[in-house]
Each structure stands twice: as C-alpha cells, then as structure tokens.
Amino acid sequence: MNKICLLGLGYIGLPTGSMFALAGKNVVGVDPNPRVQAALRSGLASIDEPELQTLVTAAINSGRLRVQTKPEAADAFIIAVPTPLDPTTNRADLTFVERAARDIVPFLRRGNLVVLESTVPPGTTRDVLAPILAESGLVPGQDIFVAHCPERVLPGRILVELEQNDRLTGGLTPACAERAADLYQTFVKGAIMRTDATTAEMVKVMENTFRDVNVALANEFALIAERIGVDVWDAIRLANHHPRVNVLRPGPGVGGHCIAVDPWFLVGSAPGATRLIQAAREVNDAMPEHVVARLATLVAPPAAVTLLGVTYKAEVDDVRESPALRVAELAVDHGYDVRLCDPHVKADAPGLPAPLLPLEQALRDAEAVVLLVDHRAFQELDVDLVAALVSGKRVLDARNSLDRASWQARGFEVAVLGSGAGGANTRRKTERARA
Ligand code: SAJ
C-alpha cells in the first residue's frame, strides 16, 4: 500500500496525511474547500495546531503530499470528513461521508483498502458506507477491504497523540481489520487493536460520551456548590485525593465538534436507553445560560462587558459548538454591550455575535470582564493594565484560572463559577455576622 488518497484535509485529515507522507507513503489529499486548497498550495497549514506547520511544510517539501480537488486511483482511501449533527433532529448528518464514498467509487480496484476515520453512529460502516462502495461492482469485505479506524487525538496535542495513542482498526471482516492495521503501523507507535467495524464505532462514541457525562457531573457539582456556599474547586481538589475519584473541571459548557456532538449519536441509536447521556447533554448545554445569570449578579444590561475567549477550549482556534460563543450570543440577547477578545481567532471569523477586538480596545471602559477560555495569554494578563482600562472592577472567572488574590488586590470584585460566594450558607454567615 504505497499510495493513499485521503478525503478531507481538516483537523484530522491534514495531520494524518502529513504523517503518512513523512513515513514514506505517497499521499494525495483531497479537499474541495478553496480556503484549504489555497493555504496548502502556498505551503501553509490551514489550522492552528502546535507543530502542525512544521509537519505540513516537511510533508509538502518531501514531494509526497499533494493537494487536489478530486480523488484519484490509490491503494488505500481514507475518509476523514465532518459528521455534524442535524440541528433539527439531533441525528448524525452523514452527507459528507456519503459524498466522499460516492466520489471514490469510480476509482476502486480489487484489493483496495477503504478506511472511514470520521466519527459516526455505530453501524455506519456496515450499513451506509459498504453499500455505497458496492456500487463499484466490488464486494466490500471480499474484493475490497473496508474498516473504521477512529481518531482519538486531543486538539492541542494532535501530533503527539497521533503517533503515541493506541489505535483501533475495526474491520468488516478480520482480514479488513488486519489490512488497516498494516497501514496505520506505518507511523503509529501505540498498540493497534483489531475489532469489528461496529464495535470500533461504538468505542469511539463511548469515549467521548464518557467525557461529556463526567464534565456534566463536574458542572452539576459547581451548581450545587454555588447554592450551598461551597467553593467547588476546593471541594474537587480534596475529592480527587481519593484513589478512585477524578472529578473533571466545571466550566461554561462543553464544545468542539466531538464531545458536544458524539453523545447524540448514541442517543440516536437507542433513544429509550440513554437517559443519563441526554441529561448530561442538557446540563452542559445549560451552562452558558448560567454564566450569563452569574454575570447579571455583577452588572445589569446594557453594561459594556468584555468576554475573554471565544474558542471551545484553551490554545486552539476552533470555535465550533463553542460554549463561549453561546455565552456571547446570550449576553447580546440580554442587552449587554458585548466586546469579544481572543488572540487565537481572526476578527473576520464567521458567526461572531459581537465585535472581536484587540485586548486593550476590548477592555476600555468595560464594566465587567468575563473569562470564558483559559488561554495562557489570559492567565498571564497584566492586571494593572486591565484595572487602568476598565470602568467597573468586576470579573467573573468561568474557568477558575485567574489568580483571585492579585485581582482582588487591585480592587476587583471577583466571582468564580462554582464558588458559592452568593450561596445560601454564605448569605446565612453574612446575616449572622451582621446580627
Ligand atoms: N471540558 C470541561 N472540563 C473538563 C474537560 C473538558 O469543561 O474538565 C470542556 C472543554 O472546555 C471543551 C470540551 O469540554 O469545551 C471538550 O474538550 P476536551 O479537551 O475534553 O476534548 P476535545 O473535544 O478537544 O477532544 C476530544 C477527546 N476525547 C476524549 O478525551 C475522550 C479526544 O481524545 C478525541 O479524539 C476528540 O474529542 C475527538 O476528535 O473525538
């Protein structure tokens, strides 16, 4: 398998194609997006990810990564296209997978391998992909090898994890899983585990659902802590000393194109058997509204508020399903004068509900500051500069990543998500103290 045709040069396809090219494979990357095409033709990675630019430059310079708008014949085809949620039904929209599969049908030859990397509802490789590939006249699992090999890399650590993480190859048949393992062991240093395609699909969505449910639990603890006047961050730190407890971090919600989406694939597969998963989605989706409610305890609309961070998490440029953007939308709806600031995002990024400004401009005369994303740049903010620019010294930290003492020392009223400053216990204590 020397030649690979890779469909989709996004967050997964581009680094994966570059890794294969550097491991000696001849890779044709296919992406119809003119922005991706233009960036890669001039040697630029179209995504902001640590070390990705170096990897892409090396892959292009090796002459073994070419970019095209249409597929061509190859030994192996890898499909790494988006699988968004249909917003009206909350079911997986498989349009891109189906289109990619149809696009490669004319090029399929006996002995080819077709790998689906995109995250999909369990059963998709067998029931959706294979029937389309069969339109070639070749029998999937017999004349061509077909497998689901889910990616498991963490944005922000994609390159390290691509190489080091253990990997699953789920075949339509054991021989398909074996053939896919042969391909991935070109660059994967982790263990490669073989299974069937539907199990591999289930495993991938289980992993992300596990994380979503656990973040929801942390968020619920934060809501409880606020009610009873406890600092959830302290409580979590103490609870995590237990050898079998690892509570995650509360925050303004769960975003990104994976964890906020994939649990719905399981819900779609078995709606009546997914009460916990659906409840976790509801808890996480309600967090932006809660952040705006906390903001309202600091300052009322139409106050000017600076929201720090619009990406779905720290040190990435990705705003897909970002809870920070949802907070911004809600704050605009509530009538706040919202200014956004994020050093990782370009001012012309689509879908921003308010202007994205350089730091000083965003802070000037603001009556409150809300930290939504714990980018290093925000954790290292010059608090004196912030104090000099704003007109109201109020800050809401939705990630518990600011140094409370140094903000308080500059006269800021500091509210922290999950910290029960306004909780019943604290109110009782205050009332007792007054009496
Ligand atoms: N989050 C919290 N608190 C936490 C952890 C995360 O609020 O303690 C939030 C983040 O702020 C973010 C969201 O959850 O909004 C998701 O971030 P993440 O870092 O947990 O995960 P992703 O979406 O960047 O990557 C996940 C990873 N899956 C798991 O950790 C199980 C990654 O390994 C997958 O490859 C990736 O999804 C994917 O592509 O499916």
PDB file of C-alpha atoms and ligand atoms in Angstrom, residues 12 119 150-156 161 165 204 206-212 214-216 218-219 247-260 262 284 311-314 316 320-323 372-374 399, ligand 1:
ATOM      1  CA  ILE A  12      -7.601  15.070  11.428  1.00  0.00           C
ATOM      2  CA  THR A 119     -16.778   9.600  13.937  1.00  0.00           C
ATOM      3  CA  PRO A 150     -11.463   6.205  14.639  1.00  0.00           C
ATOM      4  CA  GLU A 151      -9.093   9.007  15.500  1.00  0.00           C
ATOM      5  CA  ARG A 152      -8.633   9.678  19.219  1.00  0.00           C
ATOM      6  CA  VAL A 153      -6.325  12.683  19.246  1.00  0.00           C
ATOM      7  CA  LEU A 154      -6.796  15.679  21.513  1.00  0.00           C
ATOM      8  CA  PRO A 155      -6.802  19.052  19.734  1.00  0.00           C
ATOM      9  CA  GLY A 156      -3.784  20.944  21.063  1.00  0.00           C
ATOM     10  CA  GLU A 161      -1.237  11.733  20.183  1.00  0.00           C
ATOM     11  CA  ASN A 165      -2.067   6.810  21.214  1.00  0.00           C
ATOM     12  CA  LYS A 204     -15.211   5.896  19.765  1.00  0.00           C
ATOM     13  CA  MET A 206     -18.432   5.799  24.152  1.00  0.00           C
ATOM     14  CA  GLU A 207     -15.101   7.515  24.857  1.00  0.00           C
ATOM     15  CA  ASN A 208     -16.431  10.970  24.084  1.00  0.00           C
ATOM     16  CA  THR A 209     -19.718  10.293  25.873  1.00  0.00           C
ATOM     17  CA  PHE A 210     -17.780   9.220  28.976  1.00  0.00           C
ATOM     18  CA  ARG A 211     -16.037  12.602  28.966  1.00  0.00           C
ATOM     19  CA  ASP A 212     -19.249  14.550  28.352  1.00  0.00           C
ATOM     20  CA  ASN A 214     -18.104  13.418  33.540  1.00  0.00           C
ATOM     21  CA  VAL A 215     -17.881  17.122  32.663  1.00  0.00           C
ATOM     22  CA  ALA A 216     -21.652  17.353  33.255  1.00  0.00           C
ATOM     23  CA  ALA A 218     -18.449  18.452  37.472  1.00  0.00           C
ATOM     24  CA  ASN A 219     -20.773  21.204  36.229  1.00  0.00           C
ATOM     25  CA  VAL A 247     -13.707  14.798  39.047  1.00  0.00           C
ATOM     26  CA  LEU A 248     -13.175  16.927  35.927  1.00  0.00           C
ATOM     27  CA  ARG A 249     -13.306  20.718  35.713  1.00  0.00           C
ATOM     28  CA  PRO A 250     -16.552  22.687  35.658  1.00  0.00           C
ATOM     29  CA  GLY A 251     -16.765  25.405  33.036  1.00  0.00           C
ATOM     30  CA  PRO A 252     -19.066  27.429  30.781  1.00  0.00           C
ATOM     31  CA  GLY A 253     -20.157  24.274  28.915  1.00  0.00           C
ATOM     32  CA  VAL A 254     -18.819  21.657  26.551  1.00  0.00           C
ATOM     33  CA  GLY A 255     -17.920  22.477  22.978  1.00  0.00           C
ATOM     34  CA  GLY A 256     -15.927  21.333  19.992  1.00  0.00           C
ATOM     35  CA  HIS A 257     -17.013  19.138  17.127  1.00  0.00           C
ATOM     36  CA  CYS A 258     -16.694  15.903  19.141  1.00  0.00           C
ATOM     37  CA  ILE A 259     -17.794  15.844  22.747  1.00  0.00           C
ATOM     38  CA  ALA A 260     -20.799  18.122  22.308  1.00  0.00           C
ATOM     39  CA  ASP A 262     -20.970  12.396  19.590  1.00  0.00           C
ATOM     40  CA  ASN A 284     -23.688  21.010  29.755  1.00  0.00           C
ATOM     41  CA  THR A 311     -12.868  29.191  21.230  1.00  0.00           C
ATOM     42  CA  TYR A 312     -14.275  25.958  22.642  1.00  0.00           C
ATOM     43  CA  LYS A 313     -11.202  25.440  24.843  1.00  0.00           C
ATOM     44  CA  ALA A 314      -7.742  26.811  25.538  1.00  0.00           C
ATOM     45  CA  VAL A 316      -6.987  26.186  19.931  1.00  0.00           C
ATOM     46  CA  ARG A 320     -17.221  25.023  16.621  1.00  0.00           C
ATOM     47  CA  GLU A 321     -20.001  24.467  19.193  1.00  0.00           C
ATOM     48  CA  SER A 322     -18.092  26.846  21.466  1.00  0.00           C
ATOM     49  CA  PRO A 323     -19.882  27.492  24.785  1.00  0.00           C
ATOM     50  CA  LEU A 372     -14.536  32.107  29.304  1.00  0.00           C
ATOM     51  CA  VAL A 373     -11.467  30.357  27.886  1.00  0.00           C
ATOM     52  CA  ASP A 374      -8.321  29.678  29.883  1.00  0.00           C
ATOM     53  CA  ARG A 399     -12.701  28.552  34.402  1.00  0.00           C
TER      54      ARG A 399
HETATM   55  N1  SAJ B   1     -14.110  20.480  29.307  1.00  0.00           N
HETATM   56  C1  SAJ B   1     -14.520  20.952  30.529  1.00  0.00           C
HETATM   57  N2  SAJ B   1     -13.969  20.422  31.645  1.00  0.00           N
HETATM   58  C2  SAJ B   1     -13.019  19.433  31.592  1.00  0.00           C
HETATM   59  C3  SAJ B   1     -12.617  18.951  30.340  1.00  0.00           C
HETATM   60  C4  SAJ B   1     -13.187  19.497  29.205  1.00  0.00           C
HETATM   61  O1  SAJ B   1     -15.373  21.849  30.629  1.00  0.00           O
HETATM   62  O2  SAJ B   1     -12.560  19.011  32.654  1.00  0.00           O
HETATM   63  C5  SAJ B   1     -14.688  21.060  28.077  1.00  0.00           C
HETATM   64  C6  SAJ B   1     -13.669  21.840  27.263  1.00  0.00           C
HETATM   65  O3  SAJ B   1     -13.534  23.152  27.733  1.00  0.00           O
HETATM   66  C7  SAJ B   1     -14.272  21.756  25.881  1.00  0.00           C
HETATM   67  C8  SAJ B   1     -14.933  20.376  25.869  1.00  0.00           C
HETATM   68  O4  SAJ B   1     -15.087  20.003  27.223  1.00  0.00           O
HETATM   69  O5  SAJ B   1     -15.264  22.739  25.686  1.00  0.00           O
HETATM   70  C9  SAJ B   1     -14.161  19.297  25.141  1.00  0.00           C
HETATM   71  O6  SAJ B   1     -12.758  19.455  25.343  1.00  0.00           O
HETATM   72  P1  SAJ B   1     -11.775  18.211  25.584  1.00  0.00           P
HETATM   73  O7  SAJ B   1     -10.423  18.745  25.749  1.00  0.00           O
HETATM   74  O8  SAJ B   1     -12.309  17.345  26.657  1.00  0.00           O
HETATM   75  O9  SAJ B   1     -11.919  17.330  24.279  1.00  0.00           O
HETATM   76  P2  SAJ B   1     -11.809  17.618  22.693  1.00  0.00           P
HETATM   77  O10 SAJ B   1     -13.201  17.782  22.168  1.00  0.00           O
HETATM   78  O11 SAJ B   1     -10.832  18.661  22.368  1.00  0.00           O
HETATM   79  O12 SAJ B   1     -11.232  16.183  22.188  1.00  0.00           O
HETATM   80  C10 SAJ B   1     -11.988  15.015  22.491  1.00  0.00           C
HETATM   81  C11 SAJ B   1     -11.038  13.963  23.109  1.00  0.00           C
HETATM   82  N3  SAJ B   1     -11.818  12.853  23.638  1.00  0.00           N
HETATM   83  C12 SAJ B   1     -11.632  12.421  24.911  1.00  0.00           C
HETATM   84  O13 SAJ B   1     -10.845  12.931  25.683  1.00  0.00           O
HETATM   85  C13 SAJ B   1     -12.452  11.243  25.343  1.00  0.00           C
HETATM   86  C14 SAJ B   1     -10.086  13.436  22.023  1.00  0.00           C
HETATM   87  O14 SAJ B   1      -9.295  12.369  22.527  1.00  0.00           O
HETATM   88  C15 SAJ B   1     -10.894  12.964  20.814  1.00  0.00           C
HETATM   89  O15 SAJ B   1     -10.040  12.468  19.774  1.00  0.00           O
HETATM   90  C16 SAJ B   1     -11.654  14.167  20.275  1.00  0.00           C
HETATM   91  O16 SAJ B   1     -12.594  14.554  21.294  1.00  0.00           O
HETATM   92  C17 SAJ B   1     -12.376  13.738  19.004  1.00  0.00           C
HETATM   93  O17 SAJ B   1     -11.925  14.138  17.916  1.00  0.00           O
HETATM   94  O18 SAJ B   1     -13.328  12.949  19.084  1.00  0.00           O
END
